[in-house]
Coordinates of C-alpha atoms and ligand atoms in Angstrom, one line a residue:
M1 CA 1.4 4.3 31.7
S2 CA -1.7 5.1 29.6
V3 CA -0.8 6.4 26.2
V4 CA -2.3 9.1 24.1
T5 CA -1.4 9.4 20.4
R6 CA -2.6 11.8 17.8
F7 CA -2.7 12.2 14.0
A8 CA -2.4 15.8 13.0
P9 CA -2.9 16.3 9.2
S10 CA -2.9 19.6 7.5
P11 CA -6.0 19.9 5.3
S12 CA -4.0 20.9 2.3
G13 CA -5.3 18.2 0.1
S14 CA -6.6 14.6 0.2
L15 CA -5.1 12.2 2.7
H16 CA -1.7 11.0 1.3
I17 CA -1.0 7.3 1.8
G18 CA 2.1 8.3 3.9
G19 CA -0.3 10.2 6.1
A20 CA -2.6 7.2 6.3
R21 CA 0.4 5.1 7.4
T22 CA 1.2 7.6 10.1
A23 CA -2.5 7.5 11.2
L24 CA -2.4 3.7 11.2
F25 CA 0.7 3.5 13.4
N26 CA -0.7 6.0 15.9
W27 CA -4.0 4.2 15.9
L28 CA -2.5 0.8 16.4
F29 CA -0.2 2.0 19.1
A30 CA -3.1 3.5 21.1
R31 CA -5.4 0.5 20.5
H32 CA -2.6 -1.9 21.5
H33 CA -2.2 -0.1 24.8
E34 CA -5.9 0.1 25.2
L35 CA -6.3 -3.6 25.0
Y36 CA -3.0 -5.0 26.3
G37 CA -1.5 -2.1 28.3
N38 CA -2.7 0.5 30.7
G39 CA -5.1 2.3 28.4
G40 CA -4.7 4.2 25.1
K41 CA -6.4 6.9 23.2
Y42 CA -6.0 8.0 19.6
L43 CA -6.9 11.6 18.9
L44 CA -7.3 13.5 15.6
R45 CA -6.3 17.2 15.2
I46 CA -6.8 19.1 12.0
E47 CA -3.9 21.5 11.6
D48 CA -5.9 24.2 9.9
T49 CA -4.3 27.3 11.3
D50 CA -2.6 28.2 8.1
R51 CA -5.6 29.3 6.2
A52 CA -3.6 29.9 3.1
I53 CA -2.8 26.2 2.6
S54 CA -6.1 24.9 3.9
V55 CA -8.1 23.6 1.0
E56 CA -11.9 23.7 1.3
G57 CA -13.3 20.2 1.5
A58 CA -10.0 18.6 2.4
T59 CA -11.0 18.2 6.0
K60 CA -14.1 16.3 5.0
Q61 CA -12.1 14.2 2.7
I62 CA -9.6 13.4 5.4
Y63 CA -12.4 12.3 7.7
E64 CA -13.9 10.1 5.0
S65 CA -10.6 8.5 4.1
L66 CA -9.9 7.7 7.8
E67 CA -13.4 6.3 8.3
W68 CA -13.0 4.2 5.2
L69 CA -9.7 2.8 6.6
G70 CA -11.5 2.1 9.9
L71 CA -9.2 4.4 11.9
D72 CA -11.7 5.8 14.3
W73 CA -10.5 8.5 16.6
D74 CA -11.5 9.0 20.2
G75 CA -13.7 12.1 21.0
E76 CA -14.3 15.0 18.7
A77 CA -11.6 15.9 16.2
V78 CA -9.8 19.1 17.3
S79 CA -9.6 22.1 15.0
Q80 CA -6.3 23.9 15.6
F81 CA -7.7 27.1 14.2
A82 CA -10.4 27.1 16.9
R83 CA -7.6 27.2 19.6
V84 CA -5.9 30.4 18.4
E85 CA -6.7 32.3 21.6
R86 CA -4.9 29.6 23.6
H87 CA -1.9 29.8 21.4
R88 CA -1.8 33.6 21.8
E89 CA -2.0 33.2 25.5
I90 CA 1.0 30.9 25.6
A91 CA 3.0 33.2 23.3
S92 CA 2.2 36.1 25.7
Q93 CA 3.2 34.0 28.6
L94 CA 6.6 33.3 27.0
L95 CA 7.0 36.9 26.2
N96 CA 6.1 38.1 29.7
T97 CA 8.5 35.6 31.3
G98 CA 11.4 36.7 29.1
L99 CA 11.5 33.4 27.1
A100 CA 10.4 35.1 23.9
Y101 CA 10.7 38.6 22.5
N102 CA 9.2 41.0 20.0
C103 CA 10.8 41.2 16.6
Y104 CA 10.1 44.2 14.5
C105 CA 11.9 43.1 11.4
T106 CA 10.3 44.1 8.2
P107 CA 9.7 41.7 5.3
E108 CA 12.4 43.5 3.4
Q109 CA 15.0 43.0 6.2
L110 CA 14.1 39.3 6.3
S111 CA 14.6 39.1 2.5
E112 CA 18.0 40.7 2.9
M113 CA 19.0 38.1 5.5
R114 CA 17.8 35.4 3.2
E115 CA 19.8 36.8 0.3
L116 CA 22.9 37.1 2.4
A117 CA 22.5 33.5 3.6
R118 CA 22.1 32.4 0.0
N119 CA 25.2 34.2 -1.1
D120 CA 27.2 32.6 1.7
G121 CA 25.7 29.2 0.8
R122 CA 24.2 28.6 4.2
P123 CA 20.6 28.1 5.3
M124 CA 18.7 31.2 6.3
R125 CA 18.8 31.9 9.9
Y126 CA 17.3 34.9 11.5
D127 CA 20.2 37.0 13.0
R128 CA 18.5 37.5 16.4
R129 CA 18.8 41.3 16.0
W130 CA 15.8 42.0 18.2
R131 CA 16.6 39.4 20.9
D132 CA 18.3 41.8 23.3
R133 CA 16.9 45.2 22.3
E134 CA 15.1 47.5 24.7
P135 CA 11.3 47.7 24.4
S136 CA 11.9 51.5 23.9
D137 CA 13.6 50.7 20.6
A138 CA 10.3 49.4 19.2
P139 CA 9.2 51.4 16.1
S140 CA 5.8 53.0 16.9
G141 CA 2.7 51.5 15.3
A142 CA 4.5 48.3 14.0
A143 CA 3.0 45.0 15.0
P144 CA 5.8 42.7 16.1
A145 CA 6.2 39.0 15.6
I146 CA 6.9 37.1 18.8
R147 CA 10.1 35.0 18.5
F148 CA 11.3 32.2 20.8
K149 CA 14.6 32.7 22.6
M150 CA 16.3 29.5 21.7
P151 CA 19.1 28.6 24.1
L152 CA 22.4 29.6 22.6
E153 CA 24.5 27.0 24.4
G154 CA 24.3 23.3 24.8
V155 CA 22.6 20.6 22.8
S156 CA 19.1 19.4 22.2
V157 CA 18.8 15.6 22.7
I158 CA 15.9 13.5 21.7
N159 CA 15.7 9.8 22.5
D160 CA 13.6 8.9 19.6
L161 CA 11.8 5.6 19.9
V162 CA 12.6 4.8 16.2
Q163 CA 15.8 6.8 15.4
G164 CA 17.5 6.3 18.7
K165 CA 19.4 9.1 20.4
V166 CA 19.7 12.1 18.1
E167 CA 21.1 15.5 19.0
V168 CA 21.8 18.9 17.6
S169 CA 23.8 21.8 18.9
N170 CA 21.4 24.6 20.0
K171 CA 23.5 27.0 17.9
E172 CA 22.0 25.3 14.9
L173 CA 18.4 26.2 16.0
D174 CA 17.0 29.6 15.2
D175 CA 14.8 31.9 17.2
L176 CA 11.7 30.7 15.5
V177 CA 8.5 32.8 15.2
L178 CA 5.8 31.8 17.6
L179 CA 3.2 34.4 16.7
R180 CA 3.2 36.3 13.5
G181 CA 2.7 40.1 13.4
D182 CA -0.9 39.6 12.4
G183 CA -1.5 37.5 15.5
T184 CA -1.6 34.1 13.9
P185 CA 0.3 31.3 15.6
T186 CA 2.9 29.3 13.7
Y187 CA 2.7 25.5 13.4
M188 CA 5.7 25.3 15.7
L189 CA 3.9 27.0 18.6
A190 CA 0.4 25.6 17.9
S191 CA 1.4 22.0 17.7
V192 CA 3.4 22.1 21.0
V193 CA 0.5 23.8 22.8
D194 CA -2.1 21.4 21.4
D195 CA -0.1 18.3 22.1
H196 CA 0.3 19.4 25.7
D197 CA -3.3 20.4 26.2
M198 CA -4.5 17.2 24.5
G199 CA -2.3 15.1 26.9
V200 CA -0.4 13.5 24.0
T201 CA 2.2 11.2 25.4
H202 CA 3.6 9.8 22.1
I203 CA 4.2 11.8 18.9
I204 CA 4.5 9.3 16.0
R205 CA 5.0 11.0 12.6
G206 CA 7.2 11.1 9.5
D207 CA 10.9 11.7 10.0
D208 CA 10.7 14.9 7.9
H209 CA 9.6 16.4 11.2
L210 CA 12.6 15.3 13.2
T211 CA 14.3 18.7 13.0
N212 CA 11.0 20.2 14.2
A213 CA 11.2 18.0 17.2
F214 CA 14.4 19.6 18.4
R215 CA 12.8 23.1 18.2
Q216 CA 9.5 21.9 19.7
S217 CA 11.2 20.2 22.6
Q218 CA 12.9 23.5 23.5
I219 CA 9.5 25.3 23.6
C220 CA 8.2 22.5 25.8
R221 CA 11.2 22.8 28.1
A222 CA 10.8 26.6 28.3
L223 CA 7.2 26.1 29.4
E224 CA 8.3 23.4 31.9
W225 CA 6.0 20.9 30.3
N226 CA 6.7 17.2 30.2
L227 CA 8.4 16.2 26.9
P228 CA 6.3 13.7 24.9
E229 CA 8.0 10.6 23.6
Y230 CA 8.9 11.0 19.9
A231 CA 8.9 8.3 17.2
H232 CA 9.9 9.5 13.8
I233 CA 9.2 6.9 11.1
P234 CA 11.1 6.9 7.8
L235 CA 9.2 8.2 4.8
I236 CA 7.8 6.1 2.0
Y237 CA 9.8 6.2 -1.2
G238 CA 8.9 5.3 -4.7
Q239 CA 10.6 2.5 -6.6
D240 CA 13.2 5.0 -7.9
G241 CA 14.3 5.8 -4.3
T242 CA 12.8 9.3 -4.1
K243 CA 10.1 10.5 -1.7
L244 CA 6.7 9.1 -2.8
S245 CA 4.8 11.8 -4.7
K246 CA 2.3 12.3 -7.4
R247 CA 5.0 11.6 -10.0
H248 CA 4.9 8.0 -8.9
G249 CA 1.1 7.6 -9.5
A250 CA -1.8 7.7 -7.1
V251 CA -0.9 9.0 -3.6
G252 CA -4.3 9.9 -2.2
V253 CA -6.2 7.3 -0.2
E254 CA -9.4 7.9 -2.0
S255 CA -7.7 7.0 -5.3
Y256 CA -6.9 3.6 -3.9
K257 CA -10.6 3.2 -3.0
Q258 CA -11.5 4.1 -6.6
L259 CA -8.9 1.7 -8.0
G260 CA -10.7 -1.1 -6.2
Y261 CA -8.6 -1.8 -3.1
L262 CA -10.2 -2.9 0.1
P263 CA -9.4 -0.8 3.1
E264 CA -8.1 -3.7 5.2
A265 CA -5.8 -4.6 2.3
L266 CA -4.4 -1.1 2.1
C267 CA -4.0 -1.0 5.9
N268 CA -2.2 -4.4 5.9
Y269 CA 0.1 -3.2 3.2
L270 CA 0.8 0.1 4.9
L271 CA 1.5 -1.7 8.1
R272 CA 4.1 -3.8 6.5
L273 CA 5.7 -0.8 4.9
G274 CA 8.1 0.1 7.7
W275 CA 7.0 -2.4 10.4
G276 CA 7.4 -6.1 10.6
H277 CA 6.6 -9.1 12.7
G278 CA 8.9 -11.9 11.6
N279 CA 8.0 -12.9 8.0
E280 CA 4.3 -12.4 8.4
E281 CA 2.8 -10.7 5.4
I282 CA -0.9 -11.1 6.0
I283 CA -1.7 -9.5 9.3
D284 CA -5.3 -8.8 10.1
R285 CA -6.5 -6.0 12.3
N286 CA -6.7 -7.9 15.6
Q287 CA -3.4 -9.5 15.1
A288 CA -1.9 -6.1 14.2
I289 CA -3.3 -4.5 17.4
K290 CA -1.8 -7.3 19.4
W291 CA 1.6 -7.2 17.8
F292 CA 2.2 -3.6 17.1
G293 CA 5.0 -1.8 18.9
L294 CA 7.4 0.9 17.9
E295 CA 10.5 -1.2 18.5
A296 CA 9.8 -3.1 15.3
V297 CA 9.6 0.0 13.1
G298 CA 12.4 0.0 10.6
K299 CA 15.0 2.8 10.5
S300 CA 15.4 2.9 6.7
P301 CA 12.8 4.2 4.2
S302 CA 10.6 1.7 2.6
R303 CA 9.6 1.4 -1.1
F304 CA 6.1 1.5 -2.3
D305 CA 5.4 -1.7 -4.3
I306 CA 2.1 -1.7 -6.1
S307 CA 2.3 -5.3 -7.1
K308 CA 2.7 -6.4 -3.5
L309 CA -0.4 -4.2 -2.6
A310 CA -2.3 -5.9 -5.4
S311 CA -1.4 -9.4 -4.1
I312 CA -2.4 -8.5 -0.6
N313 CA -5.7 -7.1 -2.0
A314 CA -6.3 -10.3 -3.9
H315 CA -5.9 -12.2 -0.6
Y316 CA -8.4 -10.0 1.2
L317 CA -10.9 -10.2 -1.7
R318 CA -10.8 -13.9 -1.7
N319 CA -11.6 -14.0 2.0
A320 CA -14.1 -11.1 2.0
D321 CA -17.8 -11.6 2.9
D322 CA -19.8 -12.3 -0.3
K323 CA -22.6 -9.9 0.6
R324 CA -20.2 -7.0 1.2
L325 CA -18.5 -7.6 -2.2
V326 CA -21.8 -7.8 -4.0
N327 CA -22.7 -4.4 -2.6
I328 CA -19.4 -3.0 -3.7
V329 CA -19.8 -4.5 -7.2
M330 CA -23.4 -3.3 -7.5
R331 CA -22.4 0.3 -6.5
E332 CA -19.7 0.2 -9.2
L333 CA -22.1 -1.2 -11.8
Q334 CA -24.7 1.4 -11.0
E335 CA -22.1 4.2 -11.4
K336 CA -21.0 2.9 -14.7
F337 CA -24.0 1.3 -16.3
N338 CA -27.0 2.8 -14.6
G339 CA -30.3 1.8 -16.2
T340 CA -28.9 -1.1 -18.3
I341 CA -28.5 -3.7 -15.5
V342 CA -31.0 -6.6 -15.4
D343 CA -33.1 -7.0 -12.3
C344 CA -31.7 -10.4 -11.4
A345 CA -28.0 -9.2 -11.7
K346 CA -27.6 -8.8 -7.9
D347 CA -28.9 -12.3 -7.2
R348 CA -26.8 -13.8 -9.9
I349 CA -23.6 -12.0 -8.7
F350 CA -24.3 -13.1 -5.2
R351 CA -24.6 -16.7 -6.2
G352 CA -21.6 -16.5 -8.4
M353 CA -19.4 -14.6 -5.9
P354 CA -17.6 -17.6 -4.4
G355 CA -16.4 -18.4 -7.9
L356 CA -15.7 -14.8 -8.9
K357 CA -13.8 -13.4 -5.9
G358 CA -10.8 -15.7 -6.1
R359 CA -10.0 -14.4 -9.6
S360 CA -9.7 -10.7 -9.0
K361 CA -7.0 -8.4 -7.7
S362 CA -9.3 -5.5 -7.2
T363 CA -13.0 -4.7 -6.9
I364 CA -12.8 -3.1 -10.3
E365 CA -11.6 -6.4 -11.8
L366 CA -14.3 -8.2 -9.8
T367 CA -16.9 -6.0 -11.3
E368 CA -15.5 -6.5 -14.8
N369 CA -15.4 -10.3 -14.2
S370 CA -19.1 -10.2 -13.2
L371 CA -20.3 -8.4 -16.4
F372 CA -21.7 -11.6 -18.1
Y373 CA -24.3 -11.7 -15.3
V374 CA -25.4 -8.2 -15.7
F375 CA -26.8 -7.3 -19.2
E376 CA -29.8 -8.3 -21.4
R377 CA -28.8 -10.8 -24.1
P378 CA -27.5 -11.0 -26.7
I379 CA -24.3 -10.6 -24.8
K380 CA -21.1 -9.0 -26.2
I381 CA -18.6 -11.6 -27.4
S382 CA -15.0 -10.6 -27.2
R383 CA -12.7 -11.1 -30.2
D384 CA -10.8 -13.9 -28.4
A385 CA -14.0 -15.6 -27.5
A386 CA -15.4 -15.3 -31.0
E387 CA -12.3 -17.0 -32.4
L388 CA -13.2 -20.1 -30.3
L389 CA -16.6 -20.3 -32.0
T390 CA -15.5 -22.2 -35.1
S391 CA -17.9 -24.3 -37.1
E392 CA -16.7 -27.5 -35.4
A393 CA -17.2 -25.8 -32.0
K394 CA -20.7 -24.8 -33.0
Y395 CA -21.4 -28.3 -34.1
L396 CA -20.5 -29.5 -30.6
L397 CA -22.5 -26.8 -29.0
R398 CA -25.5 -27.8 -31.0
E399 CA -25.1 -31.4 -29.8
F400 CA -24.9 -30.2 -26.3
A401 CA -27.8 -27.8 -26.6
N402 CA -29.9 -30.6 -27.9
I403 CA -29.5 -32.7 -24.8
L404 CA -30.2 -29.8 -22.4
E405 CA -33.9 -29.9 -22.8
N406 CA -35.5 -30.9 -19.4
S407 CA -32.1 -31.5 -17.9
D408 CA -31.5 -31.5 -14.2
W409 CA -30.0 -28.0 -13.9
S410 CA -27.3 -28.6 -11.3
K411 CA -23.7 -27.8 -12.2
E412 CA -22.8 -31.5 -11.6
A413 CA -25.5 -32.8 -14.0
L414 CA -24.5 -30.2 -16.6
E415 CA -20.9 -31.2 -16.4
T416 CA -21.9 -34.9 -16.8
K417 CA -23.9 -34.0 -19.9
A418 CA -21.0 -32.2 -21.4
R419 CA -18.7 -35.1 -20.7
T420 CA -21.1 -37.4 -22.5
I421 CA -20.9 -35.2 -25.6
A422 CA -17.1 -34.9 -25.3
D423 CA -16.7 -38.7 -24.9
Q424 CA -19.0 -39.4 -27.9
S425 CA -16.9 -37.0 -30.0
N426 CA -13.7 -38.3 -28.7
I427 CA -12.5 -34.9 -27.5
K428 CA -11.4 -33.6 -24.1
L429 CA -14.0 -31.8 -22.0
G430 CA -12.1 -28.5 -22.5
A431 CA -12.7 -28.7 -26.2
L432 CA -16.4 -28.3 -25.5
A433 CA -16.2 -26.2 -22.3
Q434 CA -14.1 -23.5 -23.9
P435 CA -16.5 -22.7 -26.7
L436 CA -19.3 -23.1 -24.2
R437 CA -17.7 -20.5 -22.1
A438 CA -17.2 -18.2 -25.1
A439 CA -20.9 -18.5 -26.0
I440 CA -22.3 -18.0 -22.6
T441 CA -20.0 -15.5 -21.0
G442 CA -18.5 -13.8 -24.2
K443 CA -15.1 -14.4 -22.7
T444 CA -12.3 -16.9 -22.7
I445 CA -11.7 -16.8 -18.9
S446 CA -14.4 -17.2 -16.2
P447 CA -15.3 -19.3 -13.2
S448 CA -16.5 -22.8 -13.9
I449 CA -18.8 -22.6 -16.9
F450 CA -21.2 -25.3 -15.4
E451 CA -21.6 -23.2 -12.2
I452 CA -22.3 -20.2 -14.4
M453 CA -24.9 -22.1 -16.3
E454 CA -26.5 -23.2 -13.1
I455 CA -26.7 -19.6 -11.9
L456 CA -28.1 -18.3 -15.2
G457 CA -30.7 -21.0 -15.3
P458 CA -32.0 -23.0 -18.3
E459 CA -33.9 -20.3 -20.1
E460 CA -31.1 -17.7 -20.2
T461 CA -28.4 -20.3 -20.9
Q462 CA -30.2 -21.9 -23.8
A463 CA -31.1 -18.5 -25.2
R464 CA -27.5 -17.4 -25.1
L465 CA -26.5 -20.6 -26.9
E466 CA -29.1 -20.0 -29.5
D467 CA -27.9 -16.5 -30.0
V468 CA -24.5 -17.9 -31.0
L469 CA -25.8 -20.9 -32.9
C470 CA -28.4 -18.9 -34.8
G471 CA -26.1 -16.0 -35.3
N472 CA -28.2 -13.5 -33.3
Ligands
LIG1 N1 0.4 18.9 10.2 C1 1.7 18.3 10.0 C2 1.7 17.6 8.7 O1 0.6 17.3 8.1 C3 1.9 17.2 11.1 C4 2.7 17.7 12.1 C5 2.9 16.8 13.3 O2 2.6 15.6 13.2 O3 3.5 17.3 14.3 O4 2.7 17.2 8.2

């Protein structure tokens, strides 16, 4: 069977990483079937019917985040709001066939019902007072809401692909509103109609929607539409065991971009959050498409662990293409230090990238670790580095500087020269290399100092040494 999945975010803010994981699972499931099954499509629907919660700009941000994550959707994204006429048509159809009814309850009456329920300590459930009334009872001039006639007997059963068989007594389900008095459809109606019209075969989403699935499946049945398969994935929790929210730190995908995570690292991490393939931690996209299936989605909530994400990110950084990383670093540099970056910075960083990228957990760190390539001298010397520049150290640096004239400027030759000085002075190479690093990079930690000297070239290196030795 060919599968069709969809991701259906509400544009109420930026894309939450829980939403990103839902999108990823839907995307992987569709791509897996596209490549290894009988076909698959992944669709995007923006659930913008509720204008009150739709935030301007959120849709654009959702597109950007999905694009950044590489979760491309098939065809045009569907706007739920644009389909309002179709939702009304289905509401009328249900009304005309006796499967729904007009409800003339006023907001005050509904508040009373809510109050009564609260006093009795039970959840608010509409008391179905208009379900069996005659049309002639309708108050004149009032615009009714259309409510669904939920079956009063029996049970609703869902064979969820993650949760297994789950059921609820229909008595527990209310006569939900399909169309409000002002003619706007509810999420419950709109999503059923859209999923049907878009040919969605599998609904993969957070398990906070499990109770909606019972209600939505009843609407489907009433319309004699095929039921989609459901897969409700457990939510992501914070370390404290509560649902991941702003309290736990960054939850929007674009924050992770700003914090210096690579999209493939975030996807790999989110994939492992609730799905597994043996003990594999690093799973690239092609592998993920090949292996992904709903049977390996866990049933219990997973905990977000930022340190694990950071180590996965470090892995992807280490293996990322140098040119791509240089472009990311240059963009970050230009944002932060526009106008103060030397012309040769990009070239230096490119040449230094193999040594830099293995030492950073994020692109922000990578940018920070590249700073000694970026500015006009004299460079800034950190306090730790300055402490290494003692008078003995300076004496060694002077000796070293003296033999650099007309030197072969390869890192190997430079290291040999440094060894000569170290041997002459009866010290370990590190006792020279550390102050050298401090003088040339302004820091105590960096990639190989000889490699850095090679990249900076003789003129710049010697000038930096003189800055320190002559107290510039
Ligand atoms: N718009 C809903 C949400 O953002 C998704 C509903 C669904 O997937 O059916 O939570």
